[in-house]
Coordinates of C-alpha atoms in Angstrom, one line a residue:
S69 CA 88.0 -177.5 124.4
I70 CA 89.3 -180.5 126.1
D71 CA 92.8 -179.1 126.3
G72 CA 91.7 -176.3 128.7
Q73 CA 91.7 -173.5 126.2
I74 CA 88.9 -171.0 126.4
P75 CA 87.1 -170.9 123.0
P76 CA 87.1 -167.6 121.0
G77 CA 84.3 -165.3 122.3
G78 CA 84.6 -166.5 125.9
E79 CA 83.4 -169.4 127.9
P80 CA 80.1 -171.0 126.8
D81 CA 77.2 -171.6 129.2
I82 CA 76.4 -175.0 127.5
V83 CA 78.5 -177.4 125.5
V84 CA 76.9 -180.3 123.5
V85 CA 79.3 -183.1 122.7
S86 CA 79.0 -186.6 121.2
A87 CA 81.2 -189.3 119.9
G88 CA 80.7 -192.8 118.6
A89 CA 80.8 -193.0 114.9
H90 CA 84.6 -192.6 114.9
V91 CA 85.3 -194.7 118.0
S92 CA 85.8 -198.4 117.2
L93 CA 86.1 -200.1 120.6
L94 CA 83.9 -199.9 123.7
T95 CA 86.9 -199.5 126.0
D96 CA 88.1 -196.5 123.9
F97 CA 84.6 -194.9 124.2
E98 CA 84.6 -195.4 128.0
F99 CA 88.1 -193.8 128.2
L100 CA 86.9 -190.9 126.0
I101 CA 83.7 -190.2 127.9
D102 CA 85.5 -190.5 131.3
R103 CA 88.2 -188.1 130.0
V104 CA 85.6 -185.6 128.9
L105 CA 83.8 -185.8 132.3
D106 CA 87.1 -185.4 134.2
Q107 CA 88.2 -182.4 132.1
H108 CA 84.7 -180.9 132.4
Q109 CA 84.8 -181.1 136.2
T110 CA 88.4 -179.9 136.4
L111 CA 88.4 -177.1 133.9
F112 CA 84.8 -176.0 133.4
P113 CA 82.6 -177.2 136.2
E114 CA 80.2 -174.3 135.9
V115 CA 79.5 -175.0 132.2
K116 CA 76.5 -177.3 131.5
L117 CA 77.8 -180.4 129.6
V118 CA 75.2 -182.1 127.4
W119 CA 76.1 -185.5 125.9
Q120 CA 74.2 -186.4 122.7
T121 CA 73.6 -190.1 122.2
Q122 CA 74.0 -191.7 118.8
P123 CA 71.2 -191.6 116.3
G124 CA 70.4 -195.0 114.8
A125 CA 72.5 -196.4 111.9
G126 CA 72.5 -199.4 109.6
C127 CA 70.9 -200.2 106.2
G128 CA 67.5 -201.8 106.5
P129 CA 63.8 -201.3 106.0
S130 CA 62.8 -197.7 106.6
P131 CA 61.5 -197.0 109.1
L132 CA 62.9 -199.7 111.4
E133 CA 60.2 -201.3 113.4
E134 CA 62.3 -202.5 116.3
P135 CA 65.9 -202.1 117.6
P136 CA 68.4 -203.9 115.4
D137 CA 69.3 -207.5 116.5
E138 CA 72.3 -209.7 115.6
A139 CA 70.8 -210.8 112.3
F140 CA 70.3 -207.2 111.3
W141 CA 73.9 -206.3 112.1
A142 CA 75.2 -209.5 110.3
R143 CA 73.8 -207.9 107.0
Q144 CA 75.7 -204.6 107.5
N145 CA 79.0 -203.3 106.2
K146 CA 81.6 -204.6 108.6
S147 CA 83.8 -201.6 108.3
Y148 CA 81.4 -199.5 110.5
N149 CA 81.0 -199.6 114.2
W150 CA 77.2 -199.2 114.2
P151 CA 76.5 -202.2 116.4
L152 CA 78.4 -200.5 119.2
F153 CA 76.1 -197.5 119.3
E154 CA 73.7 -199.1 121.7
A155 CA 76.6 -200.0 124.1
F156 CA 78.0 -196.5 123.7
D157 CA 74.7 -195.0 124.6
A158 CA 74.3 -197.3 127.6
V159 CA 77.7 -196.0 128.9
A160 CA 76.6 -192.4 128.3
R161 CA 73.2 -193.0 130.1
T162 CA 75.1 -194.4 133.1
R163 CA 77.4 -191.4 133.3
F164 CA 74.8 -188.7 132.6
T165 CA 71.7 -189.8 134.4
H166 CA 72.8 -190.8 137.9
P167 CA 71.3 -188.9 140.8
A168 CA 74.2 -186.4 141.1
A169 CA 74.5 -185.7 137.4
A170 CA 72.4 -182.5 137.3
S171 CA 74.2 -181.1 140.3
E172 CA 77.4 -181.7 138.4
N173 CA 76.0 -179.9 135.3
R174 CA 75.8 -183.1 133.3
F175 CA 72.8 -183.7 131.0
L176 CA 71.8 -186.3 128.4
L177 CA 70.2 -185.5 125.0
D178 CA 69.0 -188.9 123.9
V179 CA 68.5 -188.9 120.1
S180 CA 68.7 -192.7 119.7
P181 CA 64.9 -192.9 118.9
L182 CA 65.6 -190.9 115.8
G183 CA 67.0 -194.1 114.2
F184 CA 63.4 -195.2 113.9
R185 CA 62.4 -192.2 111.7
V186 CA 61.5 -192.9 108.1
D187 CA 64.2 -190.5 106.9
A188 CA 66.9 -191.8 109.3
H189 CA 68.4 -194.4 107.0
P190 CA 68.9 -192.7 103.6
G191 CA 71.2 -195.3 102.3
S192 CA 68.5 -197.9 102.6
R193 CA 66.7 -196.5 99.6
G194 CA 69.2 -197.4 97.0
N195 CA 72.0 -194.8 97.7
V196 CA 75.1 -196.1 96.0
S197 CA 77.3 -195.1 98.9
R198 CA 75.2 -197.2 101.3
D199 CA 75.7 -194.5 103.9
C200 CA 73.1 -195.5 106.4
L201 CA 74.1 -193.1 109.2
H202 CA 74.1 -189.6 107.8
A203 CA 70.9 -187.9 106.7
C204 CA 70.7 -185.4 103.9
L205 CA 70.9 -181.8 105.1
P206 CA 68.9 -179.7 105.4
G207 CA 66.2 -182.0 106.6
P208 CA 63.9 -182.9 109.5
L209 CA 66.8 -183.6 111.9
D210 CA 68.0 -180.0 111.5
H211 CA 64.7 -179.0 113.3
L212 CA 64.1 -181.9 115.6
V213 CA 67.4 -182.0 117.5
P214 CA 67.5 -178.2 118.3
R215 CA 63.9 -178.3 119.4
T216 CA 64.6 -181.3 121.7
L217 CA 67.5 -179.4 123.2
L218 CA 65.3 -176.3 123.6
H219 CA 62.8 -178.4 125.4
L220 CA 65.5 -179.6 127.8
L221 CA 66.6 -176.0 128.3
L222 CA 63.1 -174.7 129.0
H223 CA 61.4 -177.6 130.9
H224 CA 64.1 -179.6 132.6
G225 CA 66.3 -176.9 134.3
L226 CA 69.1 -177.1 131.8

């Protein structure tokens, strides 16, 4: 917990966090991620902190063949912050992949390529809600993300 409280059951060995879909400004995201990193180092430096990037979002052809450009975002619902996901992920990559990151117990779980999966944009297939971020559960993402995390655990010293 960011407020310094030990979670029920004791202190975890690994914590996976993410933010983005509910943050509307890049400056707010930078503040948030820096606050998480500061609190991690201050309160729980021995706990491995894994930041999960944002999976792709936006309504379009499925699967997407290339990263969305300005024309793609111009066709999207303006009430969402999807165009900022790439910038959010760039900030996370900078904070979590620098040379000292592993020694600081910081790791990155980059799931952004999942936005190219054929099942990544369910709202693109006529869904009335036009929710082109969330996938139906259970589904392939329920298996892929935990396996990717397991790979990090077993093969990359996490």
